[in-house]
Amino acid sequence: MKMKPGFLWGGATAANQCEGGYLEGGRGLSSVDVVPFGPDRMKVARGQMKMLECDDQHVYPAHEAIDMYHHYKEDIALFGEMGFHCYRLSISWTRILPNGDDDEPNEEGLAFYDSLFDECHRWGIEPLVTICHFDTPIALIKKYGGWKDRRMIDAYVKLCRILFERYGKKVKYWITFNEINMLLHMPFMGAGIYFEEGEDEEQVKYQAAHHELVASAKAVILAHELMPGAMVGCMLAAGNFYPYSSNPADIYKAMECDRDNYFFIDVQARGAYPVWARKRMERAGVTLEMAEDDEAVLAAGTVDYISFSYYCSRCMSADPEIIKNHSRGGNAVISAVVNPYLKSSEWGWQIDPLGLRITLNTLYDRYEKPLFIVENGLGAVDTPQEDGSIHDTYRIAYMREHIKAMLAAVNEDGIPLLGYTCWGCIDLVSASTGEMKKRYGMIYVDKNNDGTGTLKRSKKDSFYWYQKVIASDGEDLGE
Ligand code: BGP
């Protein structure tokens, strides 16, 4: 089995996890710059600990990351050598608008992405741009409290207009927000939100979600107006919840967990809040404040395709005892119970290639829009040999099985799929843990958790393997 010509094979990164150069080229401070490495990371990411400036007690991995700001030509050349058709990256908002909503954009920041896109095209690589990937300008967090405040919509649309006008001829594929459902789990990462004492967290999160959804719809409308032919997608942190048993109570519980995530893209793909979501918010005492035309905007700004990340499936039970005793099935961000049928990665993420086929089918059944797998991969420890080679057979095995599942979904189930960009095609900072040790790349970067390392890039075995996969459109999986 293989993919048809035109299928976009490639890799994905995010500015906050690879660019570095956090104060260079006129860039302003952004939310991820103040999310530290270590035990406080999740507290800050979840909005439970307020940190809007850097201090001396913490280390901030985003400041240098893998310094792609200075290495992008070399890195894109390596992507070109692997045969990428597509490279997913995100824009650093504060490189363009250092305070988030400045009157004039920062020309140095704009020129940086111009050059980066030109470099992609030189290698025949189609850029796929995430407008906002875990990235809220600190100045706007100080001014508005992040996406809690409706005025964020205008700031975001201002950014979009600048991007679309400047890059409309260079970029066809766009994503409005990375993993928009992460807002519920990591409100500071997803929306620049930290909670004040006594604040109603559900109310704040869903109101912020509403603002992001309206902003996303406005971006879609604007993109279609300014860039005819552009494709704008939403992006979900996917992976179905399975019921722990065939007990209907478990099945209902798993459905509810799935709905928490679908909530967002149901709105982005269908243009309205689902009935069950309205009821659920009502029961939780959440009252959404809406402007008069918000519903019309949501209805008009539906996306052209559904993109998603897939690393693992999840499992859930309705029985509190089971949850208590088998609670290590999720990850640092989303909790779940252990699925006894699956093996786990070194970080406890449960490996489930068939789950990818299930996810593809579920999403297509639900939305009937083209899909795009924009993240998939294995976070693992790599050990360079004395001669510098890296034999990452575990990563190849993971990707092979997932690509097989994807091939089956497309060829046997008929799912329309635009492309596959594996996550962290070059090693970068982990979003959930801030580690460098948790590597996804096919390109190794000599950088350690403590910030040491030469930043030298080298090719892992998976580099040569993926090169063949792409060249054969998925037919040669190296078995
Ligand atoms: C997704 C994010 C990415 C990425 C990936 C892997 O949630 O969109 O930014 O980091 O997960 O997660 P981690 O880095 O925590 O291993």
Short mmCIF file of C-alpha atoms and ligand atoms in Angstrom, two decimals:
data_model
loop_
_atom_site.label_atom_id
_atom_site.label_comp_id
_atom_site.label_asym_id
_atom_site.label_seq_id
_atom_site.Cartn_x
_atom_site.Cartn_y
_atom_site.Cartn_z
CA MET A 1 0.00 0.00 0.00
CA LYS A 2 1.11 3.55 -0.63
CA MET A 3 -0.11 7.13 -0.72
CA LYS A 4 -1.12 8.90 -3.90
CA PRO A 5 1.22 11.54 -5.37
CA GLY A 6 0.43 14.90 -3.82
CA PHE A 7 0.19 13.48 -0.31
CA LEU A 8 2.18 15.80 1.95
CA TRP A 9 4.89 13.90 3.83
CA GLY A 10 6.95 15.92 6.25
CA GLY A 11 7.65 16.96 9.81
CA ALA A 12 6.45 19.43 12.41
CA THR A 13 7.88 21.80 15.00
CA ALA A 14 6.72 24.82 17.02
CA ALA A 15 8.52 28.15 17.44
CA ASN A 16 8.46 28.00 21.22
CA GLN A 17 10.15 24.61 21.30
CA CYS A 18 12.87 25.12 18.71
CA GLU A 19 13.55 28.73 17.76
CA GLY A 20 15.27 30.17 20.81
CA GLY A 21 16.61 33.68 20.17
CA TYR A 22 13.96 34.78 22.61
CA LEU A 23 15.01 38.40 22.82
CA GLU A 24 16.69 38.70 19.44
CA GLY A 25 15.52 40.57 16.39
CA GLY A 26 13.20 42.81 18.40
CA ARG A 27 11.13 39.90 19.76
CA GLY A 28 8.96 40.48 22.83
CA LEU A 29 8.43 38.10 25.76
CA SER A 30 5.88 35.35 25.30
CA SER A 31 4.07 32.92 27.62
CA VAL A 32 6.34 29.95 26.87
CA ASP A 33 9.44 31.98 27.70
CA VAL A 34 8.41 32.00 31.35
CA VAL A 35 7.40 28.33 31.61
CA PRO A 36 10.31 26.81 33.51
CA PHE A 37 12.00 23.43 33.51
CA GLY A 38 11.50 21.32 36.63
CA PRO A 39 8.77 20.75 39.21
CA ASP A 40 7.14 24.16 38.74
CA ARG A 41 6.61 23.65 35.00
CA MET A 42 3.17 22.04 35.21
CA LYS A 43 2.02 24.46 37.91
CA VAL A 44 2.81 27.38 35.62
CA ALA A 45 1.46 25.62 32.51
CA ARG A 46 -1.81 24.86 34.31
CA GLY A 47 -2.20 28.45 35.53
CA GLN A 48 -1.81 27.47 39.18
CA MET A 49 1.38 29.44 39.70
CA LYS A 50 1.72 32.97 38.42
CA MET A 51 4.97 33.60 36.59
CA LEU A 52 5.02 36.49 34.14
CA GLU A 53 8.72 37.23 34.35
CA CYS A 54 11.85 35.11 34.49
CA ASP A 55 13.70 34.76 37.78
CA ASP A 56 17.13 33.46 38.80
CA GLN A 57 15.85 30.34 40.50
CA HIS A 58 14.50 28.71 37.35
CA VAL A 59 15.81 27.54 34.00
CA TYR A 60 13.73 28.40 30.94
CA PRO A 61 14.28 25.96 28.06
CA ALA A 62 12.52 28.10 25.43
CA HIS A 63 15.15 30.85 25.65
CA GLU A 64 17.63 29.00 23.50
CA ALA A 65 15.78 25.77 22.68
CA ILE A 66 17.72 24.29 19.73
CA ASP A 67 18.52 27.76 18.40
CA MET A 68 16.73 27.22 15.14
CA TYR A 69 16.60 31.00 14.89
CA HIS A 70 20.22 30.79 13.76
CA HIS A 71 20.23 27.26 12.31
CA TYR A 72 17.09 27.26 10.15
CA LYS A 73 18.90 27.12 6.82
CA GLU A 74 20.89 24.09 7.89
CA ASP A 75 17.79 22.47 9.40
CA ILE A 76 15.59 23.02 6.36
CA ALA A 77 18.37 21.65 4.14
CA LEU A 78 18.24 18.47 6.23
CA PHE A 79 14.44 18.34 5.84
CA GLY A 80 14.98 18.78 2.11
CA GLU A 81 17.49 15.94 2.08
CA MET A 82 14.96 13.70 3.81
CA GLY A 83 12.59 14.55 0.97
CA PHE A 84 9.97 16.51 2.92
CA HIS A 85 7.08 17.86 0.88
CA CYS A 86 5.79 19.83 3.82
CA TYR A 87 7.14 21.46 6.97
CA ARG A 88 4.79 22.47 9.76
CA LEU A 89 6.07 25.33 11.90
CA SER A 90 4.54 28.01 14.07
CA ILE A 91 4.96 31.75 14.07
CA SER A 92 6.23 33.37 17.22
CA TRP A 93 3.57 36.04 17.79
CA THR A 94 5.97 38.38 19.63
CA ARG A 95 8.52 38.26 16.82
CA ILE A 96 5.88 39.99 14.69
CA LEU A 97 4.13 42.05 17.36
CA PRO A 98 6.47 42.32 20.39
CA ASN A 99 3.67 43.59 22.64
CA GLY A 100 1.03 41.48 20.97
CA ASP A 101 -0.96 44.35 19.47
CA ASP A 102 1.58 47.00 18.41
CA ASP A 103 0.54 49.62 15.86
CA GLU A 104 3.29 48.54 13.49
CA PRO A 105 4.72 45.05 13.04
CA ASN A 106 8.39 44.33 13.69
CA GLU A 107 10.01 44.19 10.25
CA GLU A 108 12.93 42.09 11.46
CA GLY A 109 10.54 39.40 12.64
CA LEU A 110 8.59 39.47 9.39
CA ALA A 111 11.81 39.22 7.39
CA PHE A 112 12.88 36.18 9.41
CA TYR A 113 9.82 34.17 8.36
CA ASP A 114 10.08 35.47 4.79
CA SER A 115 13.53 34.02 4.62
CA LEU A 116 12.43 30.80 6.29
CA PHE A 117 9.57 30.30 3.81
CA ASP A 118 11.88 31.09 0.89
CA GLU A 119 14.27 28.46 2.16
CA CYS A 120 11.42 25.92 2.31
CA HIS A 121 10.39 26.66 -1.26
CA ARG A 122 13.99 26.38 -2.45
CA TRP A 123 13.80 22.75 -1.31
CA GLY A 124 10.33 22.20 -2.73
CA ILE A 125 8.82 22.15 0.75
CA GLU A 126 5.30 23.50 1.32
CA PRO A 127 5.10 25.38 4.64
CA LEU A 128 2.16 24.63 6.91
CA VAL A 129 1.82 27.42 9.44
CA THR A 130 0.30 27.23 12.91
CA ILE A 131 -0.63 30.78 13.78
CA CYS A 132 -0.67 30.17 17.52
CA HIS A 133 1.13 27.23 19.11
CA PHE A 134 1.14 27.58 22.92
CA ASP A 135 2.02 31.24 22.53
CA THR A 136 0.43 34.31 24.18
CA PRO A 137 2.36 37.59 24.36
CA ILE A 138 3.26 38.45 27.96
CA ALA A 139 2.30 42.08 27.38
CA LEU A 140 -1.26 40.96 26.56
CA ILE A 141 -1.36 38.66 29.58
CA LYS A 142 -0.43 41.63 31.76
CA LYS A 143 -2.92 43.90 30.02
CA TYR A 144 -5.88 41.55 29.61
CA GLY A 145 -5.19 38.37 31.58
CA GLY A 146 -4.73 36.45 28.32
CA TRP A 147 -7.69 34.88 26.52
CA LYS A 148 -9.96 35.49 29.51
CA ASP A 149 -10.57 38.83 27.88
CA ARG A 150 -12.48 39.37 24.68
CA ARG A 151 -10.01 41.99 23.45
CA MET A 152 -7.61 39.13 22.65
CA ILE A 153 -9.77 38.42 19.60
CA ASP A 154 -8.86 41.72 17.95
CA ALA A 155 -5.18 41.32 18.76
CA TYR A 156 -5.17 37.84 17.20
CA VAL A 157 -7.05 38.98 14.11
CA LYS A 158 -4.59 41.84 13.75
CA LEU A 159 -1.75 39.31 13.75
CA CYS A 160 -3.60 37.17 11.20
CA ARG A 161 -4.13 40.09 8.85
CA ILE A 162 -0.42 40.91 8.95
CA LEU A 163 0.52 37.27 8.29
CA PHE A 164 -2.00 36.72 5.50
CA GLU A 165 -1.09 39.97 3.72
CA ARG A 166 2.62 39.32 3.97
CA TYR A 167 2.82 35.57 3.39
CA GLY A 168 -0.34 34.82 1.41
CA LYS A 169 1.67 34.01 -1.69
CA LYS A 170 4.14 31.79 0.15
CA VAL A 171 1.85 29.82 2.46
CA LYS A 172 -1.25 27.91 1.45
CA TYR A 173 -1.90 25.74 4.54
CA TRP A 174 -2.74 27.33 7.90
CA ILE A 175 -3.85 26.15 11.34
CA THR A 176 -5.51 28.68 13.65
CA PHE A 177 -4.61 27.23 17.09
CA ASN A 178 -2.48 24.26 18.04
CA GLU A 179 -4.32 21.59 20.07
CA ILE A 180 -7.08 23.99 21.00
CA ASN A 181 -8.53 21.50 23.52
CA MET A 182 -5.33 21.80 25.59
CA LEU A 183 -6.76 25.03 26.92
CA LEU A 184 -8.77 22.92 29.37
CA HIS A 185 -5.72 21.04 30.62
CA MET A 186 -2.94 23.66 30.42
CA PRO A 187 -4.71 27.03 30.47
CA PHE A 188 -1.52 29.08 30.68
CA MET A 189 0.13 27.24 27.77
CA GLY A 190 -3.05 27.24 25.73
CA ALA A 191 -4.44 30.67 26.55
CA GLY A 192 -2.12 32.70 28.78
CA ILE A 193 -4.41 32.19 31.76
CA TYR A 194 -3.46 31.97 35.42
CA PHE A 195 -6.11 31.77 38.09
CA GLU A 196 -6.69 34.25 40.86
CA GLU A 197 -7.69 33.02 44.29
CA GLY A 198 -11.38 32.07 44.34
CA GLU A 199 -11.88 32.38 40.60
CA ASP A 200 -14.38 30.01 38.94
CA GLU A 201 -11.95 28.03 36.79
CA GLU A 202 -14.60 26.40 34.57
CA GLN A 203 -16.20 29.73 33.81
CA VAL A 204 -12.84 31.29 32.95
CA LYS A 205 -11.73 28.39 30.75
CA TYR A 206 -14.91 28.12 28.72
CA GLN A 207 -15.15 31.88 28.28
CA ALA A 208 -11.54 31.87 27.02
CA ALA A 209 -12.38 28.95 24.74
CA HIS A 210 -15.26 30.96 23.32
CA HIS A 211 -12.88 33.83 22.57
CA GLU A 212 -10.42 31.51 20.82
CA LEU A 213 -13.23 29.92 18.83
CA VAL A 214 -14.53 33.30 17.64
CA ALA A 215 -10.95 34.38 16.85
CA SER A 216 -10.41 31.18 14.88
CA ALA A 217 -13.61 31.69 12.89
CA LYS A 218 -12.65 35.29 12.15
CA ALA A 219 -9.24 34.10 10.97
CA VAL A 220 -10.84 31.59 8.60
CA ILE A 221 -13.13 34.27 7.15
CA LEU A 222 -10.24 36.68 6.72
CA ALA A 223 -7.95 34.06 5.19
CA HIS A 224 -10.57 33.16 2.57
CA GLU A 225 -11.05 36.83 1.78
CA LEU A 226 -7.36 37.71 1.49
CA MET A 227 -5.95 34.44 0.13
CA PRO A 228 -8.36 32.67 -2.22
CA GLY A 229 -7.42 29.00 -2.38
CA ALA A 230 -5.90 28.98 1.12
CA MET A 231 -6.73 26.00 3.32
CA VAL A 232 -7.35 26.77 6.98
CA GLY A 233 -7.67 24.03 9.55
CA CYS A 234 -8.39 23.51 13.22
CA MET A 235 -6.17 21.28 15.33
CA LEU A 236 -7.09 18.74 17.98
CA ALA A 237 -4.98 16.81 20.49
CA ALA A 238 -6.61 13.55 19.44
CA GLY A 239 -6.62 9.95 20.56
CA ASN A 240 -9.91 8.33 21.44
CA PHE A 241 -10.91 7.40 24.95
CA TYR A 242 -11.71 3.70 25.14
CA PRO A 243 -14.06 2.32 27.78
CA TYR A 244 -12.18 0.24 30.35
CA SER A 245 -14.83 -2.49 30.08
CA SER A 246 -18.05 -3.23 28.20
CA ASN A 247 -20.04 -1.92 31.16
CA PRO A 248 -22.30 0.78 29.63
CA ALA A 249 -21.28 3.12 32.44
CA ASP A 250 -17.67 2.91 31.20
CA ILE A 251 -18.81 3.45 27.63
CA TYR A 252 -20.76 6.54 28.61
CA LYS A 253 -17.82 7.86 30.61
CA ALA A 254 -15.42 7.37 27.68
CA MET A 255 -17.88 9.17 25.41
CA GLU A 256 -18.00 12.10 27.80
CA CYS A 257 -14.20 12.31 27.91
CA ASP A 258 -14.09 12.31 24.11
CA ARG A 259 -16.68 15.05 23.98
CA ASP A 260 -14.58 17.29 26.25
CA ASN A 261 -12.06 17.32 23.44
CA TYR A 262 -14.42 17.32 20.46
CA PHE A 263 -16.21 20.30 22.00
CA PHE A 264 -13.79 22.69 20.33
CA ILE A 265 -13.54 21.26 16.87
CA ASP A 266 -17.27 20.53 16.77
CA VAL A 267 -17.65 24.31 16.85
CA GLN A 268 -14.81 24.96 14.40
CA ALA A 269 -15.93 22.34 11.91
CA ARG A 270 -19.72 22.65 12.19
CA GLY A 271 -20.07 26.31 13.12
CA ALA A 272 -22.15 26.03 16.30
CA TYR A 273 -22.02 24.74 19.87
CA PRO A 274 -23.36 21.19 20.13
CA VAL A 275 -26.51 20.82 22.26
CA TRP A 276 -24.82 18.59 24.82
CA ALA A 277 -22.08 21.20 25.30
CA ARG A 278 -24.61 23.91 26.08
CA LYS A 279 -26.26 21.63 28.64
CA ARG A 280 -22.95 20.62 30.15
CA MET A 281 -21.90 24.24 30.59
CA GLU A 282 -25.29 25.05 32.08
CA ARG A 283 -24.92 22.26 34.65
CA ALA A 284 -21.41 23.49 35.53
CA GLY A 285 -22.82 26.97 36.09
CA VAL A 286 -20.92 28.38 33.12
CA THR A 287 -22.57 31.33 31.38
CA LEU A 288 -20.90 32.42 28.19
CA GLU A 289 -20.83 36.08 27.43
CA MET A 290 -21.32 36.48 23.72
CA ALA A 291 -21.39 39.46 21.40
CA GLU A 292 -24.42 39.81 19.18
CA ASP A 293 -22.80 38.49 16.03
CA ASP A 294 -20.62 35.76 17.59
CA GLU A 295 -22.92 32.94 16.53
CA ALA A 296 -23.03 34.23 12.96
CA VAL A 297 -19.23 34.49 12.92
CA LEU A 298 -18.86 30.92 14.19
CA ALA A 299 -21.27 29.71 11.52
CA ALA A 300 -19.45 31.54 8.73
CA GLY A 301 -15.90 30.70 9.81
CA THR A 302 -15.85 26.92 9.59
CA VAL A 303 -12.54 25.27 8.75
CA ASP A 304 -11.49 23.60 5.50
CA TYR A 305 -9.84 20.60 7.11
CA ILE A 306 -9.34 18.94 10.47
CA SER A 307 -5.78 18.49 11.63
CA PHE A 308 -4.75 16.63 14.73
CA SER A 309 -1.92 15.22 16.81
CA TYR A 310 -1.94 11.56 17.67
CA TYR A 311 0.49 9.88 20.05
CA CYS A 312 -1.64 7.43 21.98
CA SER A 313 -5.16 6.39 22.81
CA ARG A 314 -6.59 6.71 26.31
CA CYS A 315 -8.77 4.58 28.48
CA MET A 316 -11.39 5.56 31.05
CA SER A 317 -13.61 3.90 33.61
CA ALA A 318 -16.69 5.07 35.50
CA ASP A 319 -15.47 3.29 38.61
CA PRO A 320 -13.48 5.55 40.99
CA GLU A 321 -11.65 2.51 42.39
CA ILE A 322 -10.35 1.56 38.95
CA ILE A 323 -9.31 5.14 38.32
CA LYS A 324 -7.50 5.21 41.64
CA ASN A 325 -5.67 1.93 41.17
CA HIS A 326 -4.83 2.12 37.45
CA SER A 327 -4.25 5.79 37.00
CA ARG A 328 -1.02 5.92 35.04
CA GLY A 329 -2.40 5.50 31.53
CA GLY A 330 -2.44 9.11 30.40
CA ASN A 331 0.43 11.54 30.38
CA ALA A 332 1.60 14.58 32.30
CA VAL A 333 -1.28 16.55 30.81
CA ILE A 334 -4.31 14.30 30.33
CA SER A 335 -5.01 11.59 32.89
CA ALA A 336 -6.40 8.19 31.96
CA VAL A 337 -6.40 4.64 33.26
CA VAL A 338 -3.95 2.03 32.01
CA ASN A 339 -5.12 -0.01 29.06
CA PRO A 340 -3.88 -3.54 29.83
CA TYR A 341 -3.66 -4.40 26.13
CA LEU A 342 -1.07 -1.77 25.28
CA LYS A 343 2.61 -1.16 25.93
CA SER A 344 3.85 2.25 27.05
CA SER A 345 6.65 4.58 26.02
CA GLU A 346 9.36 5.53 28.51
CA TRP A 347 7.14 8.47 29.49
CA GLY A 348 4.08 6.26 29.99
CA TRP A 349 2.23 7.20 26.78
CA GLN A 350 0.44 4.08 25.59
CA ILE A 351 1.42 2.96 22.11
CA ASP A 352 -1.54 2.13 19.90
CA PRO A 353 -1.11 2.22 16.10
CA LEU A 354 -4.61 0.85 15.45
CA GLY A 355 -5.86 3.74 17.57
CA LEU A 356 -4.66 6.05 14.80
CA ARG A 357 -6.86 4.26 12.28
CA ILE A 358 -9.75 4.43 14.74
CA THR A 359 -9.15 8.15 15.27
CA LEU A 360 -9.03 8.83 11.52
CA ASN A 361 -12.30 6.99 11.02
CA THR A 362 -14.01 8.63 13.98
CA LEU A 363 -13.01 12.13 12.92
CA TYR A 364 -14.07 11.60 9.34
CA ASP A 365 -17.41 10.07 10.36
CA ARG A 366 -18.00 13.07 12.58
CA TYR A 367 -16.98 15.91 10.25
CA GLU A 368 -16.69 14.61 6.70
CA LYS A 369 -13.87 17.04 6.00
CA PRO A 370 -10.34 16.23 4.84
CA LEU A 371 -8.00 15.28 7.67
CA PHE A 372 -4.33 16.05 8.26
CA ILE A 373 -2.09 14.23 10.75
CA VAL A 374 0.15 17.07 11.87
CA GLU A 375 1.84 15.37 14.85
CA ASN A 376 2.77 11.79 15.57
CA GLY A 377 5.91 10.26 16.99
CA LEU A 378 7.72 8.65 19.87
CA GLY A 379 9.43 10.60 22.64
CA ALA A 380 12.42 8.47 23.66
CA VAL A 381 15.95 8.61 25.04
CA ASP A 382 18.60 8.34 22.32
CA THR A 383 22.16 7.30 23.01
CA PRO A 384 24.75 8.36 20.43
CA GLN A 385 27.41 5.72 19.77
CA GLU A 386 31.11 6.48 19.89
CA ASP A 387 31.17 7.13 16.14
CA GLY A 388 28.21 9.51 16.54
CA SER A 389 25.61 7.22 14.97
CA ILE A 390 22.21 6.83 16.64
CA HIS A 391 20.35 3.57 16.23
CA ASP A 392 16.79 4.56 17.05
CA THR A 393 15.12 1.32 16.02
CA TYR A 394 12.32 1.89 18.58
CA ARG A 395 11.35 5.13 16.83
CA ILE A 396 11.38 3.46 13.42
CA ALA A 397 9.20 0.64 14.79
CA TYR A 398 6.71 3.14 16.24
CA MET A 399 6.48 5.19 13.07
CA ARG A 400 6.29 2.15 10.80
CA GLU A 401 3.26 0.76 12.63
CA HIS A 402 1.52 4.13 12.69
CA ILE A 403 2.18 4.74 9.00
CA LYS A 404 0.78 1.28 8.26
CA ALA A 405 -2.39 2.16 10.17
CA MET A 406 -2.62 5.42 8.25
CA LEU A 407 -2.15 3.62 4.92
CA ALA A 408 -4.95 1.22 5.86
CA ALA A 409 -7.28 4.07 6.84
CA VAL A 410 -6.70 5.76 3.50
CA ASN A 411 -6.58 2.77 1.19
CA GLU A 412 -9.00 0.41 2.88
CA ASP A 413 -11.40 2.77 4.64
CA GLY A 414 -11.26 5.58 2.05
CA ILE A 415 -10.43 8.39 4.49
CA PRO A 416 -9.34 11.59 2.69
CA LEU A 417 -6.03 12.57 4.22
CA LEU A 418 -3.95 15.56 3.13
CA GLY A 419 -0.68 14.67 4.77
CA TYR A 420 1.45 13.38 7.60
CA THR A 421 3.95 15.57 9.43
CA CYS A 422 5.65 13.67 12.23
CA TRP A 423 6.29 15.59 15.42
CA GLY A 424 9.67 17.03 16.29
CA CYS A 425 11.35 15.89 13.11
CA ILE A 426 14.39 17.51 14.68
CA ASP A 427 14.93 17.08 18.44
CA LEU A 428 13.41 19.94 20.40
CA VAL A 429 12.19 20.93 23.86
CA SER A 430 9.35 18.79 25.20
CA ALA A 431 6.18 20.82 25.76
CA SER A 432 4.97 18.93 28.80
CA THR A 433 8.26 18.34 30.62
CA GLY A 434 10.66 20.94 29.20
CA GLU A 435 13.23 18.20 28.68
CA MET A 436 15.63 17.78 25.77
CA LYS A 437 16.09 14.16 26.77
CA LYS A 438 12.62 13.31 25.48
CA ARG A 439 13.53 13.23 21.81
CA TYR A 440 11.26 12.79 18.81
CA GLY A 441 13.62 13.74 16.01
CA MET A 442 15.12 11.99 13.08
CA ILE A 443 17.80 14.63 13.42
CA TYR A 444 19.71 14.56 16.69
CA VAL A 445 20.61 17.85 18.37
CA ASP A 446 23.45 17.85 20.84
CA LYS A 447 21.75 19.61 23.69
CA ASN A 448 21.01 18.37 27.19
CA ASN A 449 18.40 19.00 29.84
CA ASP A 450 20.81 21.22 31.76
CA GLY A 451 21.31 23.46 28.73
CA THR A 452 24.80 22.17 27.84
CA GLY A 453 25.69 20.86 24.36
CA THR A 454 27.20 22.03 21.09
CA LEU A 455 23.84 22.25 19.23
CA LYS A 456 25.44 20.13 16.50
CA ARG A 457 22.92 18.32 14.27
CA SER A 458 23.40 14.69 13.20
CA LYS A 459 21.33 12.11 11.36
CA LYS A 460 19.79 9.20 13.23
CA ASP A 461 19.00 5.85 11.56
CA SER A 462 15.38 7.03 11.33
CA PHE A 463 16.56 9.85 9.03
CA TYR A 464 17.56 7.40 6.30
CA TRP A 465 14.53 5.22 6.98
CA TYR A 466 12.03 8.10 6.65
CA GLN A 467 13.83 9.29 3.50
CA LYS A 468 12.97 5.95 1.88
CA VAL A 469 9.42 6.00 3.19
CA ILE A 470 8.83 9.38 1.58
CA ALA A 471 10.58 8.48 -1.67
CA SER A 472 8.32 5.44 -2.03
CA ASP A 473 5.16 7.22 -0.82
CA GLY A 474 4.92 4.80 2.07
CA GLU A 475 5.47 1.59 0.13
CA ASP A 476 8.97 0.93 1.46
CA LEU A 477 8.64 0.72 5.22
CA GLY A 478 11.96 -1.04 5.55
CA GLU A 479 10.71 -4.44 6.64
C1 BGP B 1 1.71 18.22 21.64
C2 BGP B 1 2.18 19.57 21.29
C3 BGP B 1 3.58 19.67 20.87
C4 BGP B 1 4.50 18.58 21.35
C5 BGP B 1 3.88 17.22 21.49
C6 BGP B 1 4.69 16.21 22.26
O1 BGP B 1 0.89 18.33 22.76
O2 BGP B 1 1.40 20.19 20.28
O3 BGP B 1 3.98 20.98 21.11
O4 BGP B 1 5.38 18.95 22.27
O5 BGP B 1 2.62 17.28 22.05
O6 BGP B 1 4.55 16.40 23.63
P1 BGP B 1 5.74 16.45 24.62
O7 BGP B 1 6.67 17.48 24.07
O8 BGP B 1 5.16 16.86 25.91
O9 BGP B 1 6.33 15.11 24.64
#
